[in-house]
mmCIF file of N, CA and C in Angstrom:
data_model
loop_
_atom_site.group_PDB
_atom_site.id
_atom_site.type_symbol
_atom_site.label_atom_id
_atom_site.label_comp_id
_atom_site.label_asym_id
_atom_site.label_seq_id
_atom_site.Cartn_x
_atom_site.Cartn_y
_atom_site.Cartn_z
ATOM 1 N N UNK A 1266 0.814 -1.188 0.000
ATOM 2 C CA UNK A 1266 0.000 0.000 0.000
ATOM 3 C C UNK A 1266 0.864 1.261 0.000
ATOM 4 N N UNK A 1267 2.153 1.236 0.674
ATOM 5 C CA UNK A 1267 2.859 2.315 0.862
ATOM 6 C C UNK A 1267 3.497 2.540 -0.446
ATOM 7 N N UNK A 1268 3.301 1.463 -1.181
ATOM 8 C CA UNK A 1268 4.070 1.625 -2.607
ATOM 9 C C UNK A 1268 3.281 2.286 -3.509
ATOM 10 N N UNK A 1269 2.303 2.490 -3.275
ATOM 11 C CA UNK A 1269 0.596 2.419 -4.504
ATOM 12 C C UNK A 1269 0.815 4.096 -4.083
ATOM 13 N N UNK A 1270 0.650 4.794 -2.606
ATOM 14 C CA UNK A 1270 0.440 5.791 -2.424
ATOM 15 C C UNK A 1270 1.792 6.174 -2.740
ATOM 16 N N UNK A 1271 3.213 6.430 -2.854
ATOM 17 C CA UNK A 1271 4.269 6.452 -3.078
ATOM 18 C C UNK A 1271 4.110 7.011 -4.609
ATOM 19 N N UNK A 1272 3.860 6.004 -5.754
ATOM 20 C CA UNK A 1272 3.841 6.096 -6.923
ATOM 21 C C UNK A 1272 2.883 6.955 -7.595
ATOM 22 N N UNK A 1273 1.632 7.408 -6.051
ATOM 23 C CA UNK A 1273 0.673 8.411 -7.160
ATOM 24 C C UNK A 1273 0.837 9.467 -6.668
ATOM 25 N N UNK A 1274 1.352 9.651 -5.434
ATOM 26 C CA UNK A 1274 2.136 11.225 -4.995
ATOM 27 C C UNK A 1274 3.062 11.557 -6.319
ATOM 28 N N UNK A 1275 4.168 10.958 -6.730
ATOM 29 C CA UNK A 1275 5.079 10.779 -7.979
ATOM 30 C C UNK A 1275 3.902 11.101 -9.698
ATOM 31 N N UNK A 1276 3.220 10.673 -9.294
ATOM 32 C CA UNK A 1276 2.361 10.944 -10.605
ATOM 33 C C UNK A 1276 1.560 12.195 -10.362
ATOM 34 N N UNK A 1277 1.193 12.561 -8.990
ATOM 35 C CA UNK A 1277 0.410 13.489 -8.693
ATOM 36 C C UNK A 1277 1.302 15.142 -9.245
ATOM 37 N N UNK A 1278 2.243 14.932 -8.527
ATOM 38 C CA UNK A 1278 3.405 15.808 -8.001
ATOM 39 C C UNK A 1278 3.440 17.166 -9.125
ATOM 40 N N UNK A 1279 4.157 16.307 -10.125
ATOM 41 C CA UNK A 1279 3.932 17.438 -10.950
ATOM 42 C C UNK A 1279 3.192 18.275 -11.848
ATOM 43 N N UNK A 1280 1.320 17.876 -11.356
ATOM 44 C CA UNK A 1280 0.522 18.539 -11.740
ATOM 45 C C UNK A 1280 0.112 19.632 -10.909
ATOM 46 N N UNK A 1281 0.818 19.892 -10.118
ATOM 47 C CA UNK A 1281 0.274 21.039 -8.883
ATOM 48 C C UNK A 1281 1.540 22.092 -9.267
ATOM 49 N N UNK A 1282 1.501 23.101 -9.933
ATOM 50 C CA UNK A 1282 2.346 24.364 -10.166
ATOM 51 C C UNK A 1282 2.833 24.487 -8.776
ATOM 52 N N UNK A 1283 4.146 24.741 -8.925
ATOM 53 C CA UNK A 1283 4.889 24.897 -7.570
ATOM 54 C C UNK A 1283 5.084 24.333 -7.281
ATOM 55 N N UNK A 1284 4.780 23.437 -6.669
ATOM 56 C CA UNK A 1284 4.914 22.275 -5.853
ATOM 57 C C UNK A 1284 6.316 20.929 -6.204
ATOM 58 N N UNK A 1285 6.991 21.433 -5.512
ATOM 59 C CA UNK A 1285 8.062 20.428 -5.556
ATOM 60 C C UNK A 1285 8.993 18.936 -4.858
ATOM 61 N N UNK A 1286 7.770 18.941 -3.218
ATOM 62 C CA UNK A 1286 8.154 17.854 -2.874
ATOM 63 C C UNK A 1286 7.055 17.870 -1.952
ATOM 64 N N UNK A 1287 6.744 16.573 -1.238
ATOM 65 C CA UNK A 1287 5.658 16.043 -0.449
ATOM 66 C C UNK A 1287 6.143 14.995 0.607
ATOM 67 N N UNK A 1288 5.971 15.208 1.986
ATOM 68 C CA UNK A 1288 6.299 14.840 3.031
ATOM 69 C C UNK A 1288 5.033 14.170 3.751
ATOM 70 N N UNK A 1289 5.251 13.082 3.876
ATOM 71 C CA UNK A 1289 3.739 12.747 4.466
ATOM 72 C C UNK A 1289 3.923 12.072 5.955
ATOM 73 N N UNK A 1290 3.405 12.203 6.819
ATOM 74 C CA UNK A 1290 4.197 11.691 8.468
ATOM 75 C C UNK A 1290 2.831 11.308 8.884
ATOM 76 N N UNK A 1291 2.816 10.620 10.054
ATOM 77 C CA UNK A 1291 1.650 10.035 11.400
ATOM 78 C C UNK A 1291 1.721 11.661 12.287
ATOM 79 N N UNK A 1292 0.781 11.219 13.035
ATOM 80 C CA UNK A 1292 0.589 12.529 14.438
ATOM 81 C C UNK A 1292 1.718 13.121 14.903
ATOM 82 N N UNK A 1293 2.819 11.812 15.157
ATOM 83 C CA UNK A 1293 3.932 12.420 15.816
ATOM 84 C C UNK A 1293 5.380 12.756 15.203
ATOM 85 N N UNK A 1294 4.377 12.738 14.236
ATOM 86 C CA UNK A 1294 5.822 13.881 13.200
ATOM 87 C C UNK A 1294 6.694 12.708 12.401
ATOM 88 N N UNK A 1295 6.270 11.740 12.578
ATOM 89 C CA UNK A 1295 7.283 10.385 11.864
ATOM 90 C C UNK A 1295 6.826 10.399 10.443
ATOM 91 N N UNK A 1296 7.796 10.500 9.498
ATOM 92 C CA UNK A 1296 7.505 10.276 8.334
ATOM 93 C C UNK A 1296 7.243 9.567 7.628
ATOM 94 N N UNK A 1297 6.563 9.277 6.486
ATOM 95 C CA UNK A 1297 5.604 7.874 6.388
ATOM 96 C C UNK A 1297 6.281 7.355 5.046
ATOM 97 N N UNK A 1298 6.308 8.940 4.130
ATOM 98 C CA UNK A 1298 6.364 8.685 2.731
ATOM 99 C C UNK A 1298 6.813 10.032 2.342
ATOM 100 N N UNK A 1299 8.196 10.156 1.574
ATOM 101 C CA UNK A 1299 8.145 11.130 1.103
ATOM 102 C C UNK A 1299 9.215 11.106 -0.926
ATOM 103 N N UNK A 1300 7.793 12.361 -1.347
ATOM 104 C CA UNK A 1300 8.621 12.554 -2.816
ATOM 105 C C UNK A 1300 8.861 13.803 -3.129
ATOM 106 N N UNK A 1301 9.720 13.736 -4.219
ATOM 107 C CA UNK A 1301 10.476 15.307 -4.409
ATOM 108 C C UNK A 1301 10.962 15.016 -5.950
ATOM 109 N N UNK A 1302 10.414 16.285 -6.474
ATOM 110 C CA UNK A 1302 10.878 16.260 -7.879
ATOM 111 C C UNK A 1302 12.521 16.623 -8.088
ATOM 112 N N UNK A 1303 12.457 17.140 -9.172
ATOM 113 C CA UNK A 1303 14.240 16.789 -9.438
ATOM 114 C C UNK A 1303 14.731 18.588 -9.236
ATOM 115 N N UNK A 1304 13.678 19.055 -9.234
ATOM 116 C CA UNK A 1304 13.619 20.635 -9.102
ATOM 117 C C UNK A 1304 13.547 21.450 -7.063
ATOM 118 N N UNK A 1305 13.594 20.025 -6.482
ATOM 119 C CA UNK A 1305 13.143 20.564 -5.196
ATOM 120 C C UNK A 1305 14.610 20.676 -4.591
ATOM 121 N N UNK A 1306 14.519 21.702 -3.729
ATOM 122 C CA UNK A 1306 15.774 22.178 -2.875
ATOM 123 C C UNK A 1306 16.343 21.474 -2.313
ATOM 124 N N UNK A 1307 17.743 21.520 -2.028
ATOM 125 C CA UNK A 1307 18.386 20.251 -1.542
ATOM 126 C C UNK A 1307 17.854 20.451 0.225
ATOM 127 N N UNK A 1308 17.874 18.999 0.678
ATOM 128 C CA UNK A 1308 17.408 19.013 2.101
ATOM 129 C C UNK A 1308 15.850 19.774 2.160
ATOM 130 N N UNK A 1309 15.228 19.266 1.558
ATOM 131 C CA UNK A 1309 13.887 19.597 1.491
ATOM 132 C C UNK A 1309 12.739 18.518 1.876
ATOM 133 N N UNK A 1310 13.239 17.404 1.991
ATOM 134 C CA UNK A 1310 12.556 16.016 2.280
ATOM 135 C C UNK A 1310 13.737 15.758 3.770
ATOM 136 N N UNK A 1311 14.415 16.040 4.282
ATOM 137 C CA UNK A 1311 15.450 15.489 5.646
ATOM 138 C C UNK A 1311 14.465 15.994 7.035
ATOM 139 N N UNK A 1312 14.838 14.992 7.386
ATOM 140 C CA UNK A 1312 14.141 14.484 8.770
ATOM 141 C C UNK A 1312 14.384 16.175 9.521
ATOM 142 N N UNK A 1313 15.333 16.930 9.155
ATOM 143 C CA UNK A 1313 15.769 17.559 10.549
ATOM 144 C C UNK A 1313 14.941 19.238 10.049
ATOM 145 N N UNK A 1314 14.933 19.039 8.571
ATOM 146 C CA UNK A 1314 13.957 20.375 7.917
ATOM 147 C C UNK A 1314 12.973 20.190 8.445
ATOM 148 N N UNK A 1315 12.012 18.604 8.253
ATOM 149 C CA UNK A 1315 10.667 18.712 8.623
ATOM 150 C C UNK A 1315 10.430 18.759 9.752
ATOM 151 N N UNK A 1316 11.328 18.686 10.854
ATOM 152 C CA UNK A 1316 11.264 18.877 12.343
ATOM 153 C C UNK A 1316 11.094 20.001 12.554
ATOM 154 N N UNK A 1317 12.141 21.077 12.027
ATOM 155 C CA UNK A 1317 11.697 22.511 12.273
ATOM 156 C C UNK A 1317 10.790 23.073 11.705
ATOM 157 N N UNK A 1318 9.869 22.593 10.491
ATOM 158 C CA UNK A 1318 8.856 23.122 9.796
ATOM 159 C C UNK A 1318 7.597 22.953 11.454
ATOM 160 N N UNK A 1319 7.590 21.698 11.672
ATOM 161 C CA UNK A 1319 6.671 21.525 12.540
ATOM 162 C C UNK A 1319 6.820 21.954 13.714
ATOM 163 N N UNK A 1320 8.036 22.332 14.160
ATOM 164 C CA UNK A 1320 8.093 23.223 15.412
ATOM 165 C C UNK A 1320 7.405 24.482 15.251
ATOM 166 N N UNK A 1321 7.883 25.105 13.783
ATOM 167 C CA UNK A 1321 6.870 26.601 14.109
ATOM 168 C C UNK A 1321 5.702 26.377 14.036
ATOM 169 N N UNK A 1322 5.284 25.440 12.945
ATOM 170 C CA UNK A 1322 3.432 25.324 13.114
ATOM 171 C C UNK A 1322 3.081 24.527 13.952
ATOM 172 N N UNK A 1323 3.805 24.540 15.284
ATOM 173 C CA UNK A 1323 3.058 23.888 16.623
ATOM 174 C C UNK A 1323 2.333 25.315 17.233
#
């Protein structure tokens, strides 16, 4: 299943203008699944970015 949702984030991805990578986690911030086009910033999918993303929107 993690593969099915994996492959249509990847198909999804680059129909959304802008949008260059997708991080998907549980409640407690653990990451589940993540994709990133070839255009997304380096360290844009790393454990320690999405930690501080979610510290400010706590």
């Amino acid at each position: 299943m993690a593969d099915d949702l994996k492959q249509f984030l990847c198909e999804t991805l680059p129909s959304v203008e802008g949008l260059y990578a997708l991080v998907g986690s549980d409640r407690d911030a653990v990451p589940v699944t993540k994709v990133a086009s070839d255009g997304a910033p380096g360290g844009s999918v790393d454990l320690s970015f999405c930690t501080s993303i979610r510290a400010l929107c706590s």
